[in-house]
Structure formats: structure tokens, C-alpha cells
Amino acid sequence: MRASLSEFVDEIGYEYVGRLPREFAVAAELKRRQGRGKAVRFLVEGSEQDAVGNVVDSRDKVIKALSASDLKDAYRRVLKAMSEQGELREAGMPKLREASRGLLSLPAVKFYERDGGLYLSSAMFIACYEGVCNASIHRVMLLGEGRAAVRLVPRHLWYLYDKAMSRGEPLPVTVVVGVHPAVLLAAASSPPLGFFELRGASAIVGGLEVFRSPLHGNPVPAGASAVVEGYLTSEQADEGPFVEAMGGYDRVRKQPVLEVRSVLINPDEVSHVILPGGLEHGMLMGFPREAAIYDAVSRVVPEVVAVRLTPASGTWLHAVISIRKSHDGDAKNAIMAAFAAHPSLKHVVVVDDDINVDDPYDVEWAIATRFQADRGLVIVTGARGSTLDPSSSQDGLTAKVGVDATKPMGQGERFERARIPGL
């Protein structure tokens, strides 16, 4: 597969909204139009190529991006991206040209009033060091045309960076902007260290075409809109504030500085801007975890009907799970499996298959009529949670709550929902 973002956007359709200033206008357009079905295409003032947003801001678009038949098939494909490594097929070098203003030639945007600076929000970092390759998404705050601060969470890219620092070396990285969303979803997943996410993407799309980056020789998905080559250095700079998935500001931290050696642009492609705290941000973060929850819960209950990480929780902290159970203990097993599958999960509600997990009214009705706190509540204290939750402790410790809002087995009409024939 040639991983082209522009081809996918042409397939789903887009609205063109013209030239937009770097500060706030892009965020306003993406916020205003998210969830409407079409992507949004625009030109950021000062950048050298069109950009798109709201590319995968719904599960329907994710299903299409993964070439899946339905939601459960999409879950299976994402799980495949974390367990099977496909082939990377070498392709020729595309038409790349040197950007005239370095990083400022890319659609770096200030989204919210307290943002620390202009940000690239869809940057995928590719690093290979001492035989381990990693691809992951990181926000990039511009410090100029050739420098940026990069937010590294303590996961695999941080591991490679820390190893390079311990040897007194900068970490060579290739930063890619504007790839097919199937590749981004694979890069947003959490396979074990040493499992290369691009090979996972290849497994779900049936073979991924790549070319070698000019400086580091790292594999880059064919069709990428921009390729930045440089080094993560020992220098640290203030990064942030920046809006996280829940819509609040993440704090300022000292983070590694990216020293840029080249910025190359593919004039035939479009770039990608993800609205922080928007539906697309939540979908890219949360959908792989939703798949992991579906898989884990499916192992402990007879049937999982639906799983939703809720948009109000950033598609991250809260889950609603619909099951068909055969025993009154099934819902509690589902709760524990969900917490194990997604450690950042804070609250989970388990409901019966007659409840619409996408309707908060329906879910609240199930809690109101089928839940009793003395027998349906699971509380876990002092557990690892998410540092994105401002109510958690500084190191992410939190309390977790599971709610069994399923009807007891064998209760008949007492818990039956009234229905109007023909409606």
C-alpha cells in the first residue's frame, strides 16, 4: 500500500476553507466542523502546502481508513497492528524539495490562547537505534526554523533517547508529517518494545511501501507529505502549555530539543493538523485502547456487544461496555479486564445489550434502574492512572470505579424496558 493521506481525504470528501492565519483560526474551523463527516482542507499562512484536519474524527472514518467491514473488524485490524509484523516494501524516492523556511514551512499552528508556541500536532517520529526501531506520535513546539522542543512520555522513544544519551550521543530521528491514518493508528498503538509500528501498519494494510530517508536511512511511508531529519539532543527547553485530550492545559516541562538538519516537502501531498482536545485527537489516542478493551473483555464474558471510550473523557478515561452475560459475576469480570487492558481507564460502566452505549441518557437510565452501590460497585484505590487527569496525583496515581449497571439474571419483567410497537 502507498500510504497517501491525500488519496484518503479525496475518498471521504473535504470542505476547503481557504487560507487561515497560524493563530487560532485553524483550531476554530476544525472545532466548528468536527464530526460532520467531511475532512477540512486549508492553507496555513506561511506554510508551503495545503493541510487537512478532522480526517479520522469518527469511528466510521476509522473503519474506512482500516479498510474494515465493520467496527469489530476494525478492532481486529488494530490488534493485528500490535501483534503481527508485515513487510516493508522498498519504493523509489518521491519528489521531495527543500523547504524554504525550515519548520516554519510546515503548518505549525497556535491552537489555544495559552499555547506555548506554534505546534506540529501530527508528527510521527521514526527512530532506529542499536537494532530497535520505533514509530510514535509526539507534539512538536517550534523554537525557530531549525529547532523545536519535543514532548517525550516515558515510553519507547524515550527509551531509545535515554540509551543514546547514556552513550553521549544525540538520537537520530526522522519526523514524518502527513501519512495515511492507518499508519497513524498503528503508531498510536502500544506494542512491546522492539515491535516496529510501521511493520504493524503493514500487517493491517497488506504491505506498506516505504522509502529511505536521505540522512538517516530510516524507513518513511511512501506518500508522506513532509520529512524532517535531525537529532534529539541533550539540550532541554521549556515545552508547553499545550492542550491535552480532555481539553485542559498540560503543564510546562523541560523537554529534549530537536536540532533539524533538513526539512523536505512533497508538493503532491497534503499535510495534517490534528486539533488538540478534539474528536480526531481522541479517536487516534483512544481507538487502539478501545480495541484492547474489546479483546480483553471478550476473553472473560460470553459476548461483548460494544465498547466506547467516551468523547467527554477525551476518548481516554471513561468507558461504557455493553455485554450479553450468562452469570451475574460477568459484569465485574468485564470491569477488571477493562482496567487491566487500559491502565489509564478511570471509570467504567457495564450495561446490558439493550442499552445504547452512544446515548448518555440510555446509560444513565441503566445506572438509575439496574445499579445498586452496595453490590454493583468496584473501587480500586492507589492505582496507576493517567497523568492527563488533573485530579490524579502528580505521578498519575488515581482511584478507579467500576459500575455494574446490568440487570440481575432471571428477573423477568421487573427490569424489562417498555416499548411502543412500531416505534
CSV table of C-alpha atoms in Angstrom, one decimal:
chain,number,residue,atom,x,y,z
A,1,MET,CA,0.0,0.0,0.0
A,2,ARG,CA,1.2,3.5,-0.8
A,3,ALA,CA,0.2,5.3,2.4
A,4,SER,CA,-1.2,8.5,0.9
A,5,LEU,CA,-3.2,10.9,3.1
A,6,SER,CA,-4.4,12.9,0.1
A,7,GLU,CA,-6.0,9.9,-1.5
A,8,PHE,CA,-7.8,9.0,1.7
A,9,VAL,CA,-9.1,12.6,2.0
A,10,ASP,CA,-10.3,12.6,-1.6
A,11,GLU,CA,-12.1,9.3,-0.8
A,12,ILE,CA,-14.0,10.6,2.3
A,13,GLY,CA,-14.5,14.1,0.9
A,14,TYR,CA,-13.5,17.5,2.2
A,15,GLU,CA,-14.5,21.1,2.6
A,16,TYR,CA,-12.0,23.7,1.5
A,17,VAL,CA,-12.0,26.8,3.8
A,18,GLY,CA,-9.1,28.7,2.2
A,19,ARG,CA,-6.1,30.5,3.7
A,20,LEU,CA,-6.0,30.7,7.5
A,21,PRO,CA,-3.8,32.5,10.0
A,22,ARG,CA,-1.5,30.4,12.2
A,23,GLU,CA,-3.1,31.6,15.4
A,24,PHE,CA,-6.5,30.3,16.5
A,25,ALA,CA,-8.3,30.3,13.1
A,26,VAL,CA,-7.3,26.7,12.2
A,27,ALA,CA,-8.5,25.5,15.6
A,28,ALA,CA,-11.8,27.4,15.3
A,29,GLU,CA,-12.5,25.9,11.9
A,30,LEU,CA,-11.7,22.3,13.0
A,31,LYS,CA,-13.7,22.7,16.2
A,32,ARG,CA,-16.7,24.1,14.3
A,33,ARG,CA,-16.7,21.4,11.7
A,34,GLN,CA,-15.6,18.3,13.5
A,35,GLY,CA,-18.0,15.3,13.4
A,36,ARG,CA,-19.7,16.5,10.3
A,37,GLY,CA,-18.5,13.7,8.0
A,38,LYS,CA,-16.1,15.5,5.7
A,39,ALA,CA,-12.4,16.5,6.4
A,40,VAL,CA,-11.4,20.1,6.3
A,41,ARG,CA,-8.7,21.3,3.9
A,42,PHE,CA,-6.9,24.7,4.2
A,43,LEU,CA,-3.7,26.5,3.7
A,44,VAL,CA,-1.9,27.8,6.8
A,45,GLU,CA,-0.4,31.3,6.2
A,46,GLY,CA,3.4,31.0,5.7
A,47,SER,CA,3.3,27.2,5.1
A,48,GLU,CA,4.2,25.7,1.7
A,49,GLN,CA,1.5,23.1,1.2
A,50,ASP,CA,-2.2,22.6,2.0
A,51,ALA,CA,-3.2,20.8,5.2
A,52,VAL,CA,-6.2,18.8,6.3
A,53,GLY,CA,-7.8,18.1,9.6
A,54,ASN,CA,-10.8,16.1,11.0
A,55,VAL,CA,-9.5,13.2,8.9
A,56,VAL,CA,-10.5,10.4,11.4
A,57,ASP,CA,-12.8,12.3,13.8
A,58,SER,CA,-15.3,9.4,13.9
A,59,ARG,CA,-15.4,5.6,14.1
A,60,ASP,CA,-16.9,5.5,10.6
A,61,LYS,CA,-13.8,7.2,9.2
A,62,VAL,CA,-11.5,4.9,11.2
A,63,ILE,CA,-13.4,1.9,9.8
A,64,LYS,CA,-12.8,3.2,6.3
A,65,ALA,CA,-9.2,4.1,7.0
A,66,LEU,CA,-8.5,0.5,8.1
A,67,SER,CA,-10.5,-0.9,5.1
A,68,ALA,CA,-12.6,-2.8,7.7
A,69,SER,CA,-16.1,-4.2,7.1
A,70,ASP,CA,-17.4,-3.0,10.5
A,71,LEU,CA,-16.3,-1.8,13.9
A,72,LYS,CA,-15.4,-5.2,15.3
A,73,ASP,CA,-13.3,-5.9,12.2
A,74,ALA,CA,-11.6,-2.5,12.7
A,75,TYR,CA,-10.7,-3.6,16.3
A,76,ARG,CA,-9.3,-6.9,14.9
A,77,ARG,CA,-7.1,-5.0,12.4
A,78,VAL,CA,-5.8,-2.6,15.1
A,79,LEU,CA,-5.0,-5.6,17.3
A,80,LYS,CA,-3.2,-7.1,14.4
A,81,ALA,CA,-1.1,-4.0,14.2
A,82,MET,CA,0.2,-4.7,17.7
A,83,SER,CA,0.9,-8.4,17.2
A,84,GLU,CA,1.9,-9.1,13.5
A,85,GLN,CA,4.8,-7.5,11.6
A,86,GLY,CA,4.2,-7.2,7.9
A,87,GLU,CA,6.7,-6.5,5.1
A,88,LEU,CA,8.1,-3.0,4.4
A,89,ARG,CA,8.4,-2.8,0.6
A,90,GLU,CA,11.1,-0.6,-0.7
A,91,ALA,CA,9.9,2.1,-3.1
A,92,GLY,CA,11.7,4.8,-5.0
A,93,MET,CA,12.3,8.3,-3.6
A,94,PRO,CA,9.4,10.6,-4.2
A,95,LYS,CA,9.6,14.1,-5.5
A,96,LEU,CA,10.9,16.0,-2.4
A,97,ARG,CA,12.1,19.6,-2.3
A,98,GLU,CA,13.9,21.5,0.4
A,99,ALA,CA,11.6,23.8,2.4
A,100,SER,CA,12.5,27.4,2.2
A,101,ARG,CA,11.9,28.3,5.8
A,102,GLY,CA,12.6,25.0,7.6
A,103,LEU,CA,10.0,24.1,10.2
A,104,LEU,CA,8.1,27.3,9.5
A,105,SER,CA,7.3,25.9,6.0
A,106,LEU,CA,5.1,23.3,7.7
A,107,PRO,CA,1.6,24.0,9.0
A,108,ALA,CA,2.6,24.7,12.6
A,109,VAL,CA,-0.3,26.3,14.5
A,110,LYS,CA,-1.1,28.0,17.7
A,111,PHE,CA,-4.4,26.4,18.7
A,112,TYR,CA,-5.4,27.9,22.1
A,113,GLU,CA,-4.8,31.1,23.9
A,114,ARG,CA,-2.3,29.8,26.4
A,115,ASP,CA,-0.3,27.5,24.0
A,116,GLY,CA,3.4,27.7,24.5
A,117,GLY,CA,4.0,28.4,20.8
A,118,LEU,CA,3.4,27.1,17.3
A,119,TYR,CA,2.8,23.4,17.3
A,120,LEU,CA,3.0,20.4,14.8
A,121,SER,CA,0.3,18.1,16.2
A,122,SER,CA,0.6,15.1,13.9
A,123,ALA,CA,4.3,14.5,13.8
A,124,MET,CA,5.3,10.8,13.7
A,125,PHE,CA,8.9,10.2,14.9
A,126,ILE,CA,10.8,7.3,13.4
A,127,ALA,CA,14.0,6.2,15.2
A,128,CYS,CA,16.2,3.2,14.9
A,129,TYR,CA,18.9,2.7,17.5
A,130,GLU,CA,21.0,-0.3,18.3
A,131,GLY,CA,18.7,-2.6,16.4
A,132,VAL,CA,15.4,-1.3,17.8
A,133,CYS,CA,13.1,0.7,15.7
A,134,ASN,CA,10.1,2.7,16.9
A,135,ALA,CA,7.4,4.9,15.3
A,136,SER,CA,5.3,7.1,17.6
A,137,ILE,CA,3.4,10.4,17.6
A,138,HIS,CA,4.7,13.4,19.5
A,139,ARG,CA,3.8,17.0,19.7
A,140,VAL,CA,6.5,19.4,18.5
A,141,MET,CA,6.7,23.1,19.7
A,142,LEU,CA,8.7,25.2,17.3
A,143,LEU,CA,11.6,27.2,18.7
A,144,GLY,CA,12.6,28.6,15.2
A,145,GLU,CA,13.2,27.4,11.7
A,146,GLY,CA,15.6,24.7,12.8
A,147,ARG,CA,14.9,23.9,16.4
A,148,ALA,CA,11.9,22.5,18.4
A,149,ALA,CA,11.0,21.1,21.8
A,150,VAL,CA,9.5,17.6,21.7
A,151,ARG,CA,7.3,16.1,24.3
A,152,LEU,CA,8.5,12.6,25.2
A,153,VAL,CA,6.5,10.5,27.5
A,154,PRO,CA,8.5,7.7,29.2
A,155,ARG,CA,7.8,5.0,26.6
A,156,HIS,CA,9.7,3.6,23.7
A,157,LEU,CA,11.1,6.7,22.0
A,158,TRP,CA,12.2,7.9,25.4
A,159,TYR,CA,13.9,4.6,26.0
A,160,LEU,CA,15.9,5.0,22.8
A,161,TYR,CA,16.7,8.6,23.6
A,162,ASP,CA,17.8,7.8,27.1
A,163,LYS,CA,20.0,5.0,25.8
A,164,ALA,CA,21.6,7.4,23.2
A,165,MET,CA,22.2,10.0,26.0
A,166,SER,CA,23.8,7.4,28.2
A,167,ARG,CA,26.4,6.9,25.4
A,168,GLY,CA,26.9,10.6,25.0
A,169,GLU,CA,25.2,10.6,21.6
A,170,PRO,CA,22.2,12.5,20.1
A,171,LEU,CA,19.4,10.3,18.9
A,172,PRO,CA,19.0,10.4,15.1
A,173,VAL,CA,15.3,10.8,14.2
A,174,THR,CA,13.2,11.2,11.1
A,175,VAL,CA,10.0,13.2,11.7
A,176,VAL,CA,7.2,12.5,9.2
A,177,VAL,CA,4.1,14.7,8.8
A,178,GLY,CA,1.1,13.8,6.7
A,179,VAL,CA,0.6,10.0,6.3
A,180,HIS,CA,-2.4,7.7,5.8
A,181,PRO,CA,-4.4,7.4,9.0
A,182,ALA,CA,-3.9,3.7,9.1
A,183,VAL,CA,-0.2,4.3,9.7
A,184,LEU,CA,-1.0,6.9,12.4
A,185,LEU,CA,-3.3,4.5,14.2
A,186,ALA,CA,-0.5,1.9,14.2
A,187,ALA,CA,1.9,4.5,15.6
A,188,ALA,CA,-0.6,5.3,18.3
A,189,SER,CA,-0.8,1.7,19.5
A,190,SER,CA,1.2,0.2,22.3
A,191,PRO,CA,3.0,-2.9,21.2
A,192,PRO,CA,6.0,-4.2,23.1
A,193,LEU,CA,9.4,-2.6,22.8
A,194,GLY,CA,11.2,-3.9,19.7
A,195,PHE,CA,7.9,-4.3,17.7
A,196,PHE,CA,8.2,-1.8,14.9
A,197,GLU,CA,4.9,0.0,14.4
A,198,LEU,CA,5.4,0.5,10.7
A,199,ARG,CA,5.6,-3.2,10.3
A,200,GLY,CA,2.4,-3.4,12.3
A,201,ALA,CA,0.8,-0.9,9.9
A,202,SER,CA,2.0,-3.1,7.0
A,203,ALA,CA,0.2,-6.1,8.6
A,204,ILE,CA,-3.1,-4.4,8.5
A,205,VAL,CA,-2.9,-2.8,5.1
A,206,GLY,CA,-1.4,-5.8,3.3
A,207,GLY,CA,2.1,-4.5,2.8
A,208,LEU,CA,3.5,-0.9,3.3
A,209,GLU,CA,5.6,0.9,0.7
A,210,VAL,CA,8.5,2.9,2.2
A,211,PHE,CA,11.5,4.8,1.0
A,212,ARG,CA,14.7,5.5,2.9
A,213,SER,CA,15.2,9.0,4.5
A,214,PRO,CA,18.1,10.8,2.9
A,215,LEU,CA,20.1,11.5,6.0
A,216,HIS,CA,19.5,8.6,8.5
A,217,GLY,CA,18.2,5.9,6.1
A,218,ASN,CA,15.1,5.4,8.2
A,219,PRO,CA,12.0,3.9,6.5
A,220,VAL,CA,9.4,6.5,5.6
A,221,PRO,CA,5.9,5.6,4.4
A,222,ALA,CA,5.6,6.4,0.7
A,223,GLY,CA,3.2,9.3,0.2
A,224,ALA,CA,4.4,11.2,3.3
A,225,SER,CA,3.8,15.0,2.9
A,226,ALA,CA,6.9,16.2,4.8
A,227,VAL,CA,10.1,14.6,6.1
A,228,VAL,CA,12.2,16.3,8.8
A,229,GLU,CA,15.6,14.9,9.6
A,230,GLY,CA,17.6,15.8,12.7
A,231,TYR,CA,18.7,14.8,16.2
A,232,LEU,CA,17.1,14.7,19.6
A,233,THR,CA,19.8,16.4,21.7
A,234,SER,CA,20.8,16.6,25.4
A,235,GLU,CA,19.7,20.2,25.4
A,236,GLN,CA,16.4,20.8,27.2
A,237,ALA,CA,13.9,23.6,26.7
A,238,ASP,CA,10.5,24.6,28.2
A,239,GLU,CA,7.7,22.8,26.3
A,240,GLY,CA,4.1,23.9,26.8
A,241,PRO,CA,1.5,24.7,27.8
A,242,PHE,CA,-0.4,22.5,25.4
A,243,VAL,CA,-4.0,21.3,25.4
A,244,GLU,CA,-4.4,17.6,26.1
A,245,ALA,CA,-7.2,15.1,25.2
A,246,MET,CA,-9.5,16.3,28.0
A,247,GLY,CA,-9.4,19.9,26.8
A,248,GLY,CA,-7.3,21.3,29.6
A,249,TYR,CA,-3.7,22.5,29.6
A,250,ASP,CA,-0.8,20.2,30.2
A,251,ARG,CA,1.9,21.8,32.3
A,252,VAL,CA,5.2,23.2,31.1
A,253,ARG,CA,8.1,20.8,31.3
A,254,LYS,CA,11.8,20.7,30.3
A,255,GLN,CA,11.9,18.5,27.2
A,256,PRO,CA,14.5,17.5,24.6
A,257,VAL,CA,15.4,19.9,21.8
A,258,LEU,CA,15.2,18.6,18.2
A,259,GLU,CA,18.0,20.0,16.1
A,260,VAL,CA,16.9,20.0,12.5
A,261,ARG,CA,19.2,19.2,9.6
A,262,SER,CA,16.7,19.2,6.7
A,263,VAL,CA,13.0,19.8,6.0
A,264,LEU,CA,11.8,18.2,2.8
A,265,ILE,CA,8.3,18.7,1.3
A,266,ASN,CA,6.4,16.5,-1.1
A,267,PRO,CA,4.5,19.0,-3.3
A,268,ASP,CA,2.0,16.4,-4.5
A,269,GLU,CA,0.7,15.7,-0.9
A,270,VAL,CA,-1.2,17.4,1.8
A,271,SER,CA,-0.1,17.9,5.4
A,272,HIS,CA,-2.1,17.0,8.5
A,273,VAL,CA,-3.2,19.1,11.5
A,274,ILE,CA,-4.9,17.5,14.5
A,275,LEU,CA,-6.9,19.7,16.8
A,276,PRO,CA,-5.7,19.1,20.3
A,277,GLY,CA,-8.6,18.1,22.6
A,278,GLY,CA,-10.8,17.5,19.5
A,279,LEU,CA,-12.6,14.4,18.3
A,280,GLU,CA,-9.7,13.4,16.0
A,281,HIS,CA,-7.2,13.6,18.8
A,282,GLY,CA,-9.4,11.4,21.0
A,283,MET,CA,-10.0,8.9,18.2
A,284,LEU,CA,-6.3,8.4,17.4
A,285,MET,CA,-5.4,8.1,21.0
A,286,GLY,CA,-8.4,6.1,22.2
A,287,PHE,CA,-9.3,3.7,19.3
A,288,PRO,CA,-6.4,1.3,19.8
A,289,ARG,CA,-7.2,1.2,23.5
A,290,GLU,CA,-10.9,0.6,22.7
A,291,ALA,CA,-9.7,-2.4,20.7
A,292,ALA,CA,-7.6,-3.7,23.5
A,293,ILE,CA,-10.5,-3.4,25.9
A,294,TYR,CA,-12.8,-5.2,23.5
A,295,ASP,CA,-10.2,-8.0,23.2
A,296,ALA,CA,-9.6,-8.3,27.0
A,297,VAL,CA,-13.3,-8.3,27.9
A,298,SER,CA,-14.2,-10.8,25.2
A,299,ARG,CA,-11.9,-13.3,27.0
A,300,VAL,CA,-13.9,-13.2,30.2
A,301,VAL,CA,-17.6,-12.8,29.2
A,302,PRO,CA,-19.8,-14.7,26.7
A,303,GLU,CA,-20.2,-11.8,24.3
A,304,VAL,CA,-19.1,-8.1,24.1
A,305,VAL,CA,-21.7,-6.1,22.2
A,306,ALA,CA,-20.0,-2.8,22.2
A,307,VAL,CA,-17.2,-0.8,23.8
A,308,ARG,CA,-17.0,3.0,23.8
A,309,LEU,CA,-14.3,5.3,25.3
A,310,THR,CA,-16.4,8.4,25.7
A,311,PRO,CA,-15.6,11.7,24.0
A,312,ALA,CA,-16.3,13.8,27.1
A,313,SER,CA,-13.4,11.9,28.8
A,314,GLY,CA,-11.1,12.6,25.9
A,315,THR,CA,-11.9,9.1,24.5
A,316,TRP,CA,-9.5,8.0,27.2
A,317,LEU,CA,-10.6,8.0,30.9
A,318,HIS,CA,-14.2,6.7,30.8
A,319,ALA,CA,-15.6,3.5,29.1
A,320,VAL,CA,-19.1,2.1,28.6
A,321,ILE,CA,-19.2,-1.6,27.8
A,322,SER,CA,-22.3,-3.5,26.6
A,323,ILE,CA,-22.3,-7.3,27.2
A,324,ARG,CA,-24.5,-10.3,27.0
A,325,LYS,CA,-23.9,-12.2,30.2
A,326,SER,CA,-24.6,-15.7,31.4
A,327,HIS,CA,-23.8,-15.2,35.1
A,328,ASP,CA,-24.2,-12.3,37.5
A,329,GLY,CA,-20.5,-12.1,38.0
A,330,ASP,CA,-19.7,-11.4,34.3
A,331,ALA,CA,-20.0,-7.6,34.6
A,332,LYS,CA,-17.4,-7.4,37.4
A,333,ASN,CA,-15.1,-9.6,35.4
A,334,ALA,CA,-15.6,-7.2,32.5
A,335,ILE,CA,-14.7,-4.3,34.7
A,336,MET,CA,-11.5,-5.8,35.9
A,337,ALA,CA,-10.5,-6.9,32.4
A,338,ALA,CA,-11.1,-3.4,31.1
A,339,PHE,CA,-8.9,-1.8,33.8
A,340,ALA,CA,-6.1,-4.3,33.0
A,341,ALA,CA,-6.3,-3.7,29.2
A,342,HIS,CA,-6.2,0.1,29.5
A,343,PRO,CA,-4.4,1.2,32.7
A,344,SER,CA,-5.3,4.9,32.2
A,345,LEU,CA,-9.0,4.0,32.4
A,346,LYS,CA,-10.6,5.7,35.4
A,347,HIS,CA,-14.3,4.9,35.3
A,348,VAL,CA,-16.1,2.0,33.5
A,349,VAL,CA,-19.9,1.3,33.3
A,350,VAL,CA,-21.0,-2.1,32.2
A,351,VAL,CA,-24.5,-2.4,30.7
A,352,ASP,CA,-26.8,-5.0,29.0
A,353,ASP,CA,-27.1,-5.3,25.3
A,354,ASP,CA,-30.4,-3.4,25.2
A,355,ILE,CA,-28.6,-0.2,26.2
A,356,ASN,CA,-27.2,2.2,23.5
A,357,VAL,CA,-23.6,2.9,24.6
A,358,ASP,CA,-23.6,6.0,22.4
A,359,ASP,CA,-26.6,7.6,24.2
A,360,PRO,CA,-25.6,9.1,27.6
A,361,TYR,CA,-29.4,9.2,28.5
A,362,ASP,CA,-29.6,5.4,27.9
A,363,VAL,CA,-26.5,4.7,30.0
A,364,GLU,CA,-27.8,6.9,32.9
A,365,TRP,CA,-31.1,5.1,32.7
A,366,ALA,CA,-29.3,1.8,33.2
A,367,ILE,CA,-27.4,3.2,36.2
A,368,ALA,CA,-30.7,4.6,37.7
A,369,THR,CA,-32.7,1.4,37.3
A,370,ARG,CA,-30.2,-1.5,37.4
A,371,PHE,CA,-27.3,-0.4,39.7
A,372,GLN,CA,-27.1,-0.8,43.4
A,373,ALA,CA,-24.0,0.7,45.1
A,374,ASP,CA,-23.7,-2.0,47.8
A,375,ARG,CA,-23.4,-4.8,45.3
A,376,GLY,CA,-22.6,-3.3,41.9
A,377,LEU,CA,-19.6,-1.1,42.7
A,378,VAL,CA,-15.9,-1.9,42.2
A,379,ILE,CA,-13.5,0.6,43.7
A,380,VAL,CA,-9.7,0.4,43.3
A,381,THR,CA,-7.5,2.9,45.2
A,382,GLY,CA,-3.9,3.9,44.7
A,383,ALA,CA,-3.8,2.5,41.1
A,384,ARG,CA,-1.8,3.7,38.2
A,385,GLY,CA,-3.9,6.0,36.1
A,386,SER,CA,-3.3,8.8,33.7
A,387,THR,CA,-1.2,11.9,34.2
A,388,LEU,CA,-3.7,13.6,31.8
A,389,ASP,CA,-6.2,13.5,34.6
A,390,PRO,CA,-5.7,16.7,36.6
A,391,SER,CA,-7.4,15.2,39.6
A,392,SER,CA,-4.8,12.4,39.8
A,393,SER,CA,-1.7,12.7,41.9
A,394,GLN,CA,1.5,14.2,40.3
A,395,ASP,CA,2.7,10.7,39.4
A,396,GLY,CA,-0.6,9.6,38.0
A,397,LEU,CA,-1.9,7.6,40.9
A,398,THR,CA,-5.7,7.6,41.0
A,399,ALA,CA,-8.9,5.9,42.3
A,400,LYS,CA,-10.9,3.8,39.8
A,401,VAL,CA,-14.6,3.0,39.9
A,402,GLY,CA,-16.4,0.3,38.0
A,403,VAL,CA,-20.2,0.3,37.9
A,404,ASP,CA,-22.2,-2.9,37.2
A,405,ALA,CA,-25.4,-1.4,35.6
A,406,THR,CA,-26.6,-4.8,34.2
A,407,LYS,CA,-29.9,-6.3,35.3
A,408,PRO,CA,-29.8,-9.4,37.5
A,409,MET,CA,-30.2,-12.7,35.8
A,410,GLY,CA,-33.6,-14.3,35.8
A,411,GLN,CA,-35.6,-11.3,37.0
A,412,GLY,CA,-38.0,-11.2,34.0
A,413,GLU,CA,-40.5,-8.3,33.6
A,414,ARG,CA,-39.2,-6.3,36.6
A,415,PHE,CA,-36.3,-4.9,34.5
A,416,GLU,CA,-37.9,-5.0,31.1
A,417,ARG,CA,-38.0,-1.7,29.2
A,418,ALA,CA,-41.4,-0.6,28.0
A,419,ARG,CA,-41.6,-0.4,24.2
A,420,ILE,CA,-44.2,1.1,21.8
A,421,PRO,CA,-44.9,-1.3,18.9
A,422,GLY,CA,-43.9,0.2,15.5
A,423,LEU,CA,-41.7,2.9,17.0
